[in-house]
Short mmCIF file of C-alpha atoms in Angstrom, two decimals:
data_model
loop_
_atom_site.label_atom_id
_atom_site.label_comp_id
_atom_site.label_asym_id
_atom_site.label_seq_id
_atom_site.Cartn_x
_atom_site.Cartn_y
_atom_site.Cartn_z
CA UNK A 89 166.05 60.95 31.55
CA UNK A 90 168.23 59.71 28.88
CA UNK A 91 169.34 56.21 28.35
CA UNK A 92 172.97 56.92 28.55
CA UNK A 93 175.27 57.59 31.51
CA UNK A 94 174.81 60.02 34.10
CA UNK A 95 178.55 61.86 32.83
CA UNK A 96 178.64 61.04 29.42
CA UNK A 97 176.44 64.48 28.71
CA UNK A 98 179.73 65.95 29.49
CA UNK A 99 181.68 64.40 26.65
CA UNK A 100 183.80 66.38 24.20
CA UNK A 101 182.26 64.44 21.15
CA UNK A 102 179.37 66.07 18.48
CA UNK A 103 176.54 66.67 21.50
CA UNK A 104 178.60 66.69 24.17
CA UNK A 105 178.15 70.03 26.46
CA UNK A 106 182.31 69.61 27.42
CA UNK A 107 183.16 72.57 24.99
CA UNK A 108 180.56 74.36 26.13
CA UNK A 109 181.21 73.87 29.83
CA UNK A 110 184.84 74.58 29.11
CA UNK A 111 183.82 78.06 27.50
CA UNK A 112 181.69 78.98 30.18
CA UNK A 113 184.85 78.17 32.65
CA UNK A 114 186.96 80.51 31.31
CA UNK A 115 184.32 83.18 31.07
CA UNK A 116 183.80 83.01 34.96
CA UNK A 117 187.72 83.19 35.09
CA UNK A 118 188.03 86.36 32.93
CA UNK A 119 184.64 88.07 34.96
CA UNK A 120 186.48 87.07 38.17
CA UNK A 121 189.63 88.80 37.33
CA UNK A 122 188.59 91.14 36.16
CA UNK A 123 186.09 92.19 38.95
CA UNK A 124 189.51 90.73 41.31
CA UNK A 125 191.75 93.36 39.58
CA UNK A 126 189.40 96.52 39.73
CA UNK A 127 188.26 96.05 42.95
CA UNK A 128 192.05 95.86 43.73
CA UNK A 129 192.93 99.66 42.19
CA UNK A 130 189.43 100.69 44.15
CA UNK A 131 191.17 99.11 47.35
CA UNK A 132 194.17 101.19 46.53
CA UNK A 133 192.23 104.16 46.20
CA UNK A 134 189.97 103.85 49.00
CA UNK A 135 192.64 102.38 51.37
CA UNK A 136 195.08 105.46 50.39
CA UNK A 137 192.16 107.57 51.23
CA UNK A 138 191.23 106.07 54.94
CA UNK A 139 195.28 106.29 55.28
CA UNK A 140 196.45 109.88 54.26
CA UNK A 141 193.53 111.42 53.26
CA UNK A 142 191.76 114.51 53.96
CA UNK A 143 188.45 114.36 56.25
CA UNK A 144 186.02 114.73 53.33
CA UNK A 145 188.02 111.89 51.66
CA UNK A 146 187.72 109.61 54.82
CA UNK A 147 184.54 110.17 55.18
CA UNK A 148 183.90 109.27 51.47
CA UNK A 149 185.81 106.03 51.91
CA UNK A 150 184.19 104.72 55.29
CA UNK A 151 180.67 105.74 54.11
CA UNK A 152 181.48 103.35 50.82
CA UNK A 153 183.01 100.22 52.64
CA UNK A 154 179.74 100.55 54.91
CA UNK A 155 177.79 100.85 52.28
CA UNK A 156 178.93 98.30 50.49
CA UNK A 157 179.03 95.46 53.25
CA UNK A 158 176.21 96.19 54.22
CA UNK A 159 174.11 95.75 50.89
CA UNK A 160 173.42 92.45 49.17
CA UNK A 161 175.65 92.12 45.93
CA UNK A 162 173.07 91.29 43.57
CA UNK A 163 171.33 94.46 44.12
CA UNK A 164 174.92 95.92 43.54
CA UNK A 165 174.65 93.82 39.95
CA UNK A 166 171.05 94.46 39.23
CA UNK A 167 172.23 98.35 39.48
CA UNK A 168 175.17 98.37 37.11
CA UNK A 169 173.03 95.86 34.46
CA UNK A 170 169.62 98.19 34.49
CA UNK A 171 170.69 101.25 36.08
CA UNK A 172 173.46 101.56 33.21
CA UNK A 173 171.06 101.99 30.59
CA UNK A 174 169.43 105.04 32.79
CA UNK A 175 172.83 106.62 32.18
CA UNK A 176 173.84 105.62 28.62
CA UNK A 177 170.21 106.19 26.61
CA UNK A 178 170.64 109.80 27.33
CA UNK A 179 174.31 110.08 25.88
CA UNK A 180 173.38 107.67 23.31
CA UNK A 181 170.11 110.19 22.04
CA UNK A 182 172.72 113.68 22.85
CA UNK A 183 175.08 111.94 20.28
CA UNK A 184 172.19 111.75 17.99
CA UNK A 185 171.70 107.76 18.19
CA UNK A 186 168.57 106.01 18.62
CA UNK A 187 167.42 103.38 20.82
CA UNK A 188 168.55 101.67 23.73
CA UNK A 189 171.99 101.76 25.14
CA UNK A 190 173.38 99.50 28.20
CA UNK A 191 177.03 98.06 29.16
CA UNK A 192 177.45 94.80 28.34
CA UNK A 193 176.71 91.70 30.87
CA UNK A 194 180.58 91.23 30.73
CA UNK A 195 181.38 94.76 31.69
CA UNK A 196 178.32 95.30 33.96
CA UNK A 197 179.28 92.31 36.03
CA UNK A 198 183.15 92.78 36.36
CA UNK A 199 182.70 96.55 37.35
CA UNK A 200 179.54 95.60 39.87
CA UNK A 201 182.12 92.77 41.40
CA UNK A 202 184.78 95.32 41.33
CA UNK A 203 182.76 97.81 43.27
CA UNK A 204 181.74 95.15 45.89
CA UNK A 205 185.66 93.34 46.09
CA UNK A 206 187.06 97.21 46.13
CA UNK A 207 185.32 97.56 49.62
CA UNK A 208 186.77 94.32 51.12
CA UNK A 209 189.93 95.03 49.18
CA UNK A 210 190.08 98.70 51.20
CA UNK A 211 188.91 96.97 54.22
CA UNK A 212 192.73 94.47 53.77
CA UNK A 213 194.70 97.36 52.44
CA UNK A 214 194.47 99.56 55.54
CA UNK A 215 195.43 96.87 57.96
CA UNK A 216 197.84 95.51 56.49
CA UNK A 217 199.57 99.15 55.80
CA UNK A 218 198.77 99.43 59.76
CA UNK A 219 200.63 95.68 60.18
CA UNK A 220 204.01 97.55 58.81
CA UNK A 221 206.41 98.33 61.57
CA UNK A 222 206.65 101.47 61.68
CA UNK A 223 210.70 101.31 62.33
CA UNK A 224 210.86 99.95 58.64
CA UNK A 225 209.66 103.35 57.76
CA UNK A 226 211.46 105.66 60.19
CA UNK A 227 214.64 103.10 59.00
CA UNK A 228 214.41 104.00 55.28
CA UNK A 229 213.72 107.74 55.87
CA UNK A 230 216.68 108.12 58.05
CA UNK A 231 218.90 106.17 55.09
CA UNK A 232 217.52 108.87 53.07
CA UNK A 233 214.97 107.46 50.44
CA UNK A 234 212.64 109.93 49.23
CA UNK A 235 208.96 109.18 50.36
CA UNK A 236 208.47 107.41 46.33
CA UNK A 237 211.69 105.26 46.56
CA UNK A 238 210.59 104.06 50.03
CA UNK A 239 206.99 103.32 49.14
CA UNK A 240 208.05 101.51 46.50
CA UNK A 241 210.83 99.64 47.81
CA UNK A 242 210.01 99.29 51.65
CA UNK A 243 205.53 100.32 51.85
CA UNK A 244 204.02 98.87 48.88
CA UNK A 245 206.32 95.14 49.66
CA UNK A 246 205.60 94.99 53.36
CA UNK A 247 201.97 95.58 52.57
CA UNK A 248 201.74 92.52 50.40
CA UNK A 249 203.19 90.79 52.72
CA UNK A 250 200.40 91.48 55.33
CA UNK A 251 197.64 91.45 52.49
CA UNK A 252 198.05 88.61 51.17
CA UNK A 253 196.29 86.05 53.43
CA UNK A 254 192.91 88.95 52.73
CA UNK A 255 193.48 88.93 49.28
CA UNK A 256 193.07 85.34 48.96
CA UNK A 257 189.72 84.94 51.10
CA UNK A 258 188.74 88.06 48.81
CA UNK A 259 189.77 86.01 45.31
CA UNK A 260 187.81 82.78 46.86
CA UNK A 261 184.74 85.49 47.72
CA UNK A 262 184.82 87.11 44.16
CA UNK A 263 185.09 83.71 42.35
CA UNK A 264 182.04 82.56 43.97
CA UNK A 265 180.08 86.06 43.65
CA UNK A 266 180.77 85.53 40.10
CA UNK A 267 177.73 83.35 39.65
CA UNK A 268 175.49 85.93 40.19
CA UNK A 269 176.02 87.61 37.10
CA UNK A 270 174.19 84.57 35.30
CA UNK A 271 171.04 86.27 36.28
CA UNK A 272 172.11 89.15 33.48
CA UNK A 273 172.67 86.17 31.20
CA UNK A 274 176.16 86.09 30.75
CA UNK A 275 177.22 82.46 29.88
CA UNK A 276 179.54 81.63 32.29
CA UNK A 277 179.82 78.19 34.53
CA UNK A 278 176.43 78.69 36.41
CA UNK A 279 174.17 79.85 33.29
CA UNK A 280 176.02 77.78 30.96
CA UNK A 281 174.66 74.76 33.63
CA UNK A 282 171.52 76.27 33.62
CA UNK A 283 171.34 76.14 29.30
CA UNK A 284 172.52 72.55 29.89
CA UNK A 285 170.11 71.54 32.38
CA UNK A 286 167.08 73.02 30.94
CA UNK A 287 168.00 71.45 27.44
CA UNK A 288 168.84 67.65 28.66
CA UNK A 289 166.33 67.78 31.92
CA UNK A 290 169.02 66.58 34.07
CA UNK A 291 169.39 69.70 35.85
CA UNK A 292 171.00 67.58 38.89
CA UNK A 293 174.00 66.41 36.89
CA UNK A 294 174.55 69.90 35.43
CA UNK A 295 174.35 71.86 38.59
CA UNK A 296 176.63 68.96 40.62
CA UNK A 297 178.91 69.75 37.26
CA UNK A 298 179.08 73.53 37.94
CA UNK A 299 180.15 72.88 41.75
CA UNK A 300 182.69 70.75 40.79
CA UNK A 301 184.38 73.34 39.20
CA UNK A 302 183.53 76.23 40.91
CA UNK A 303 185.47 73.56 43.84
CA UNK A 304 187.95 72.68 41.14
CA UNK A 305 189.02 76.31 40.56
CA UNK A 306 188.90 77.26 44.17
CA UNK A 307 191.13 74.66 45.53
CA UNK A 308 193.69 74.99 42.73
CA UNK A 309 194.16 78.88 43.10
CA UNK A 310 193.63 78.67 47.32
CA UNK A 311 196.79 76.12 46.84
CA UNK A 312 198.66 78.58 44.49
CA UNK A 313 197.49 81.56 47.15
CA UNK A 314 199.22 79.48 49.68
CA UNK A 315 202.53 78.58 48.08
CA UNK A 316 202.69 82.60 47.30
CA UNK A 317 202.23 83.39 50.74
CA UNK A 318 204.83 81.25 52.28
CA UNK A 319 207.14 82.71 49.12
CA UNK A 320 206.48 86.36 50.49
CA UNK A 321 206.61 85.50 53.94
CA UNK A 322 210.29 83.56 53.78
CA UNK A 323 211.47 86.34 55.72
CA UNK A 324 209.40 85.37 58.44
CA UNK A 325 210.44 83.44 61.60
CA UNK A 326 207.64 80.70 61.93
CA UNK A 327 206.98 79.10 65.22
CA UNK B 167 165.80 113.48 42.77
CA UNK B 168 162.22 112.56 42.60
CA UNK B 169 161.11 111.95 46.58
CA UNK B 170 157.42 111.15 45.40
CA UNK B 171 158.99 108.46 43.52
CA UNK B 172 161.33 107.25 46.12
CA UNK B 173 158.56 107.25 48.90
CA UNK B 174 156.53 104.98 46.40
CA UNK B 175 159.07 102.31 45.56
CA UNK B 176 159.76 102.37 49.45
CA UNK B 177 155.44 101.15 49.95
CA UNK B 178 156.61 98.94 47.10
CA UNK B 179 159.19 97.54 49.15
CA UNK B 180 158.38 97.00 52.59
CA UNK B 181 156.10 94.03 52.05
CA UNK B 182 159.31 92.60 51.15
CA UNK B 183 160.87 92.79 54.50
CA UNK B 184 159.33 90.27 56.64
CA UNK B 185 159.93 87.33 54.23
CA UNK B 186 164.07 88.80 54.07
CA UNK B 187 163.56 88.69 57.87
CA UNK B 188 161.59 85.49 58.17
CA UNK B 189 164.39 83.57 55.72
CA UNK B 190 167.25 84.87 57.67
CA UNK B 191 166.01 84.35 60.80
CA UNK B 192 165.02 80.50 60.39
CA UNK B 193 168.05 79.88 58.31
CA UNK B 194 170.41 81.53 61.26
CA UNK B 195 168.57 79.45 63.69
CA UNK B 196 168.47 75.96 62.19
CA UNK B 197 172.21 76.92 60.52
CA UNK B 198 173.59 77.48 64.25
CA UNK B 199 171.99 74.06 65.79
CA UNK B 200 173.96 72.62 62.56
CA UNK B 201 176.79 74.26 63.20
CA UNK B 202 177.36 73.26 66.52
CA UNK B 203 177.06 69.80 65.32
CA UNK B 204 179.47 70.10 62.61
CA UNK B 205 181.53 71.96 65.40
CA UNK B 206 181.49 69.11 67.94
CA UNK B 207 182.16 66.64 64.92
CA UNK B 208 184.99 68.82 63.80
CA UNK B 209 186.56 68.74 67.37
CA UNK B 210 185.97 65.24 68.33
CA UNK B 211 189.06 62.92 67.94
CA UNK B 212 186.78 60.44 66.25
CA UNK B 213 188.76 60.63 62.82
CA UNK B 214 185.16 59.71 60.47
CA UNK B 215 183.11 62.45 62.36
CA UNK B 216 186.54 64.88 61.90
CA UNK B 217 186.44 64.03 57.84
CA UNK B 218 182.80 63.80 57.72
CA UNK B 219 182.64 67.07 59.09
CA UNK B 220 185.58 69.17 57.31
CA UNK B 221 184.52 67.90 53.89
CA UNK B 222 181.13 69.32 54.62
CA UNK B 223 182.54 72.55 55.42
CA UNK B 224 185.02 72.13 52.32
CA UNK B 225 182.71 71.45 49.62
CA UNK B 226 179.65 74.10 51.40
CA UNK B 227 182.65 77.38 51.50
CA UNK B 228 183.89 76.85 48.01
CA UNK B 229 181.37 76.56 46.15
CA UNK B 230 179.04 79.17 45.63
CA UNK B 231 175.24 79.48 47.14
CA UNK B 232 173.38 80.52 44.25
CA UNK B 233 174.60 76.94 42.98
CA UNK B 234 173.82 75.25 45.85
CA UNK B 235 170.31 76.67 45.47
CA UNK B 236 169.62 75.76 42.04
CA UNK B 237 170.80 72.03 42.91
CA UNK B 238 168.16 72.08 45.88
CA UNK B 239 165.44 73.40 43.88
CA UNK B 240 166.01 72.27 40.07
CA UNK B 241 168.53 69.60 41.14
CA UNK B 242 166.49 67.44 42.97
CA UNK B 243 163.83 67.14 40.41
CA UNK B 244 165.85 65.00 38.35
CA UNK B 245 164.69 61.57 40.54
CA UNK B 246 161.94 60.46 40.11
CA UNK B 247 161.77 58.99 43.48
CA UNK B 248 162.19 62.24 45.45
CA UNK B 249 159.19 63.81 43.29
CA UNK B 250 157.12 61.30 44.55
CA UNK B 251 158.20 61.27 47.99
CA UNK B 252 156.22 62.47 50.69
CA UNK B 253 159.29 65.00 51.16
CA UNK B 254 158.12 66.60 47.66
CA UNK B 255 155.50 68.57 49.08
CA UNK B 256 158.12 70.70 50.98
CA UNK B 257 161.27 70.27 48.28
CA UNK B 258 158.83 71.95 45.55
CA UNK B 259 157.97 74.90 47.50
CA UNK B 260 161.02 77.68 46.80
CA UNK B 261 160.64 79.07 50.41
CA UNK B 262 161.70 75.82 51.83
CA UNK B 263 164.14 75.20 49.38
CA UNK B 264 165.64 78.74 49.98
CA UNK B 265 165.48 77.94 54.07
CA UNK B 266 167.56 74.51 53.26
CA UNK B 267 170.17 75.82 50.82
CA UNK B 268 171.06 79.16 53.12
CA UNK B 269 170.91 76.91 56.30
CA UNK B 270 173.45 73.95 54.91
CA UNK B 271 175.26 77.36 53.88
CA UNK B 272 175.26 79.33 56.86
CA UNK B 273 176.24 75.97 59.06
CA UNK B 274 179.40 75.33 57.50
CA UNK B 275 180.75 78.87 58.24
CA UNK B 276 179.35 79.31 61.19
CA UNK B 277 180.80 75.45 62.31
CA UNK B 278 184.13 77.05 61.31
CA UNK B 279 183.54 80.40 63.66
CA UNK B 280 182.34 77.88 66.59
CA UNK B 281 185.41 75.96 66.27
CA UNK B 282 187.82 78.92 66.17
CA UNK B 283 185.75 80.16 69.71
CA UNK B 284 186.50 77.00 71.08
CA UNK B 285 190.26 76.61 70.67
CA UNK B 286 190.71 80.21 71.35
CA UNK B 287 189.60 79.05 75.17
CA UNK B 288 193.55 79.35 76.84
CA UNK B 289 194.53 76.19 77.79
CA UNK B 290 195.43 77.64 81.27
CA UNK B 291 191.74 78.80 81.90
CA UNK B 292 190.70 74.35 80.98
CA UNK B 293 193.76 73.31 83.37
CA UNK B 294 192.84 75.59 86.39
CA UNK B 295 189.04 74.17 86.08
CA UNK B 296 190.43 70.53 86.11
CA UNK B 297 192.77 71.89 88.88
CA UNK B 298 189.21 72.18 90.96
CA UNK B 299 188.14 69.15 90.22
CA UNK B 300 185.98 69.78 87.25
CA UNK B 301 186.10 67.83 84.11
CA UNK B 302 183.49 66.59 81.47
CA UNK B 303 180.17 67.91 80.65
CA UNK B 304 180.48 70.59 83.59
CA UNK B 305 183.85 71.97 82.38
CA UNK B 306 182.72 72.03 79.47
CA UNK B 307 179.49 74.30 80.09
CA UNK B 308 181.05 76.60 82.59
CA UNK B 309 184.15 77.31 81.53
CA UNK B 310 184.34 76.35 77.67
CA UNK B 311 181.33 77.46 76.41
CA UNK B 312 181.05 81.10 77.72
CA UNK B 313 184.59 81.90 76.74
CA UNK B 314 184.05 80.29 73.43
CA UNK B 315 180.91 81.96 73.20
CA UNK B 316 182.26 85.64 73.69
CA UNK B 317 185.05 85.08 71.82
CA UNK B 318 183.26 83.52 68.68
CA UNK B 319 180.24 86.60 68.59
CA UNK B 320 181.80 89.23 66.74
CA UNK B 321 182.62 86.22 63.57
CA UNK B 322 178.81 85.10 64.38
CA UNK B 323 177.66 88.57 64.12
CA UNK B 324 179.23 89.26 60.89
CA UNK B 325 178.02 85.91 59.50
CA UNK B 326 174.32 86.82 60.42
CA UNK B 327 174.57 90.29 58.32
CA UNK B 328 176.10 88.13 55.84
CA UNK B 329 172.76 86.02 55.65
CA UNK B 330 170.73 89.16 55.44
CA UNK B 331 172.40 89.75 52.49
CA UNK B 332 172.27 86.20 50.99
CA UNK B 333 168.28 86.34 51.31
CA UNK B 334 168.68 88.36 48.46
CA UNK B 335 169.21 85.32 46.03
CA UNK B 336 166.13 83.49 47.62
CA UNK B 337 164.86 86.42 44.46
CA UNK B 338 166.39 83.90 41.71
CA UNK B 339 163.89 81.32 42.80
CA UNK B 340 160.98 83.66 42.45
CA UNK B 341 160.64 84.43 46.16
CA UNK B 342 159.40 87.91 46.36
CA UNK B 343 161.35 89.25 49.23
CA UNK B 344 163.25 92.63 49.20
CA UNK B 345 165.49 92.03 46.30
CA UNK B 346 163.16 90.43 44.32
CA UNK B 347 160.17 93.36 44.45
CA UNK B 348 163.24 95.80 43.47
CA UNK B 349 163.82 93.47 40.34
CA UNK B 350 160.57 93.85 39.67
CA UNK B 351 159.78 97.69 39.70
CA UNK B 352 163.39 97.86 37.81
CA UNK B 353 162.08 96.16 35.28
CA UNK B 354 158.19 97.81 35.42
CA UNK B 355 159.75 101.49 35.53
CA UNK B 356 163.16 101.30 33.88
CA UNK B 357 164.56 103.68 37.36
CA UNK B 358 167.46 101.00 38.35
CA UNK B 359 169.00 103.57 40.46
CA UNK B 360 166.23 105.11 42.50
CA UNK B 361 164.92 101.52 43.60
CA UNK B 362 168.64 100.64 44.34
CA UNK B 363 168.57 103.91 46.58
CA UNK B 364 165.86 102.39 47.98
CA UNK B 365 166.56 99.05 48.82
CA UNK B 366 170.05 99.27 49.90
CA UNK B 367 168.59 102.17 52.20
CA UNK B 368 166.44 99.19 53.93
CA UNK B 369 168.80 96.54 53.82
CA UNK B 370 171.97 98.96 55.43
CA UNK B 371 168.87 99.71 58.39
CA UNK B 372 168.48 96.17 58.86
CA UNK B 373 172.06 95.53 59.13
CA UNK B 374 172.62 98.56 61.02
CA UNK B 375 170.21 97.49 63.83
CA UNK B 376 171.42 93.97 64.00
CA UNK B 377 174.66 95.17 64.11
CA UNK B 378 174.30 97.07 67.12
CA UNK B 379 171.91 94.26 69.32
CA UNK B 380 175.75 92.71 68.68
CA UNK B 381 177.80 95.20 69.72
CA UNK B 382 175.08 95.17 73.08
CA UNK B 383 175.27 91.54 73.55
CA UNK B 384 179.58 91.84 73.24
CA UNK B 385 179.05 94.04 75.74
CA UNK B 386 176.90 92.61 78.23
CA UNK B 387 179.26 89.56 77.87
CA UNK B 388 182.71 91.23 78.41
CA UNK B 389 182.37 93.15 82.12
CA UNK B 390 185.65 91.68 82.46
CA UNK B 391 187.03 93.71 79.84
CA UNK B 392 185.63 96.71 81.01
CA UNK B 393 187.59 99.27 83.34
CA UNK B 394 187.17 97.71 86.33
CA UNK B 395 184.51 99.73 89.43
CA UNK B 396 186.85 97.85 91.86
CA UNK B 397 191.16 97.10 91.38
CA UNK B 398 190.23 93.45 92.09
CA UNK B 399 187.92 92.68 89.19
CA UNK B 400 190.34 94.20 86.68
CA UNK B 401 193.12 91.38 87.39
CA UNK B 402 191.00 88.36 85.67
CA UNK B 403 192.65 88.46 81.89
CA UNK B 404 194.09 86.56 79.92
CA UNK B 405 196.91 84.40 81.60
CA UNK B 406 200.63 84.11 80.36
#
């Protein structure tokens, strides 16, 4: 171990790992929503499919949110990271390129996220469209809005309103899945802790680091979930 | 699609499920005894055992497991007086450490899913048992516990096929269960998505038949739910 403090590895100064931890924070940020926000137009899809869909479209979307819940997500993110270069090598060589193609870690991981989040993001979706009274509807039909103006104005509102507690546990679920892209080596808050702890051989104070923000991020946007839920809920009579 | 090839990575595979099963069985176990604990704590009016308790469950839900596991297994190797501890022995070996991090895990949701069973009990059901004269320990085994119990399964349930699928990251610390023998042949035949096939083929069968010893017990637990064989039985629900 090294003669100086336990925290002082952290410092901003020449040696410090605070940049570098800093870096790594906003990387698991932009993987997070990024995974957050696809898996939120796959909800869309997927719920709008379980809602008004055909039968071969229902079918499609139950056999996916099973599928999906029922696997573990690193399998999900070992798929998209290998299994990507199955796909790409073979357009790669028919465009007349050499080698070995696969997404990048960055890309691999949001889109695996996205594919897991879009199940649980379906899963909110189509109960909270169910949570809508239907009277609101029948109300702005017989005012006369045309099915867009009262999906926009009336649906798509109402929805969020009933989504948003799900969409919160599903941001706190995604941030935390998140660290499993480190195993494709993406630096973000978990490998970035694992660089630092191999390097300094205090992998205790580098992994205690890493919780402490995962914790730090996860309170701050739970409390910023919260303050937007009782915004969109004002409406509301609260017992 | 190459069945030869699928049929092979499945006898690759399926030495891989009993250490899945083994890992999320003793983890579920040791996490529920916990959980209770951290339950009871949670719903005690002792105000240390009530903090104690819900910063436990605080710190264990947001952060996530693959970090707790690298703190149990790399993290504690920083002190020198753990590594030559006579708890060392056990704290080296990644199985145990696996079985510690998903049990501390599993405990603090599962705490949560307890507690939630328990004040779901109506209060009417606790005041008509004290109305007979019970109170205590024996109110608190035949009348709290079973209701909490059937009310808290289906959240249990779905917390158990969550640890199925957090066994998977026992993989990172070289544990060669399911997850980690499909890393492997990934990365020994370059066929991600044939081994996926594979593997999420025995992991949705796993889930699927723990899933439905759920829906059995849920069953068996609820007659009073059921449509009743007599008019009688059908008038003990929930009171207003």
């Amino acid at each position: 171990m090294s003669d100086f403090g336990l925290w002082d590895v952290f410092s901003f100064g020449p040696g410090g790992w605070g940049p570098a931890m800093a870096r790594a924070t906003l990387m698991t940020l932009a993987v997070a929503l990024t995974g957050f926000f696809v898996g939120a137009v796959i909800g869309a899809l997927g719920a709008w499919a379980k809602i008004s869909g055909g039968r071969p479209l229902r079918v499609l979307a139950d056999g996916y949110t099973t599928v999906l819940r029922g696997i573990p997500d690193l399998l999900v993110i070992y798929l998209f990271y290998f299994g990507s270069s199955a796909v790409l090598t073979p357009i790669g060589r028919f465009f007349g390129a050499s080698g070995f193609f696969s997404l990048p870690a960055f890309l691999a991981g949001a889109l695996a996220i996205g594919i897991v989040s879009g199940a649980y993001h379906t899963e909110v979706l189509r109960s909270a469209y169910w949570s809508v009274a239907r009277g609101e509807i029948e109300a702005a039909i017989a005012v006369g809005m045309p099915r867009s103006l009262a999906f926009r104005r009336i649906i798509v509102p109402l929805t969020l309103r009933y989504a948003l507690p799900g969409l919160g546990n599903i941001w706190q679920l995604v941030l935390k899945e998140s660290s499993l892209i480190s195993v494709t080596g993406l630096v973000e808050i978990l490998r970035q802790a694992q660089v630092g702890a191999g390097s300094t051989r205090q992998p205790f104070t580098f992994f205690v680091a890493a919780a402490i923000l995962y914790l730090a991020i996860s309170s701050v946007t739970g409390w910023t979930m919260q303050r937007a839920e009782n915004r969109f809920t004002r409406g509301l009579r609260r017992e | 699609m190459d069945f030869a090839f699928l049929l092979e990575t499945f006898v690759r595979l399926a030495p891989g499920v009993p250490l899945t099963l083994r890992l999320a069985l003793t983890s579920v176990v040791f996490g529920m005894v916990l959980a209770l604990l951290f339950a009871v704590m949670r719903l005690s009016r002792v105000w240390p055992l009530v903090l104690m308790a819900r910063a436990y469950v605080f710190i264990f839900r947001s952060t996530p497991l693959l970090v707790q596991i690298f703190l149990i297994y790399y993290g504690l190797s920083q002190f020198p007086e753990l590594r030559y501890s006579a708890l060392w022995p056990i704290l080296r070996e990644p199985y145990w450490c696996a079985i510690l991090a998903l049990t501390l895990n599993t405990a603090a949701y599962g705490s949560e899913i307890i507690r939630g069973g328990v004040q779901s009990v109506p209060h009417g059901q606790i005041e008509a048992a004290r109305a007979c004269g019970m109170g205590g320990l024996l109110l608190f085994r035949r009348i709290v516990l079973p209701l909490a119990v059937r009310q808290a399964l289906p959240g249990y349930g779905n917390e158990i096929i969550l640890m199925v699928k957090a066994t998977a990251l026992a993989s990172v610390i070289t544990l060669m269960e399911i997850t980690g023998l499909a890393a492997k042949l990934i990365s020994e035949t370059y066929r991600a998505i044939e081994v996926f096939i594979v593997a999420g083929a025995i992991y949705l069968a796993i889930n699927y038949v723990i899933t439905r010893i759920i829906q059995m017990l849920e069953y068996r637990l609820t007659p009073y739910l059921r449509p009743a064989a007599t008019p009688t039985a059908a008038r003990t629900g929930e009171p207003t």
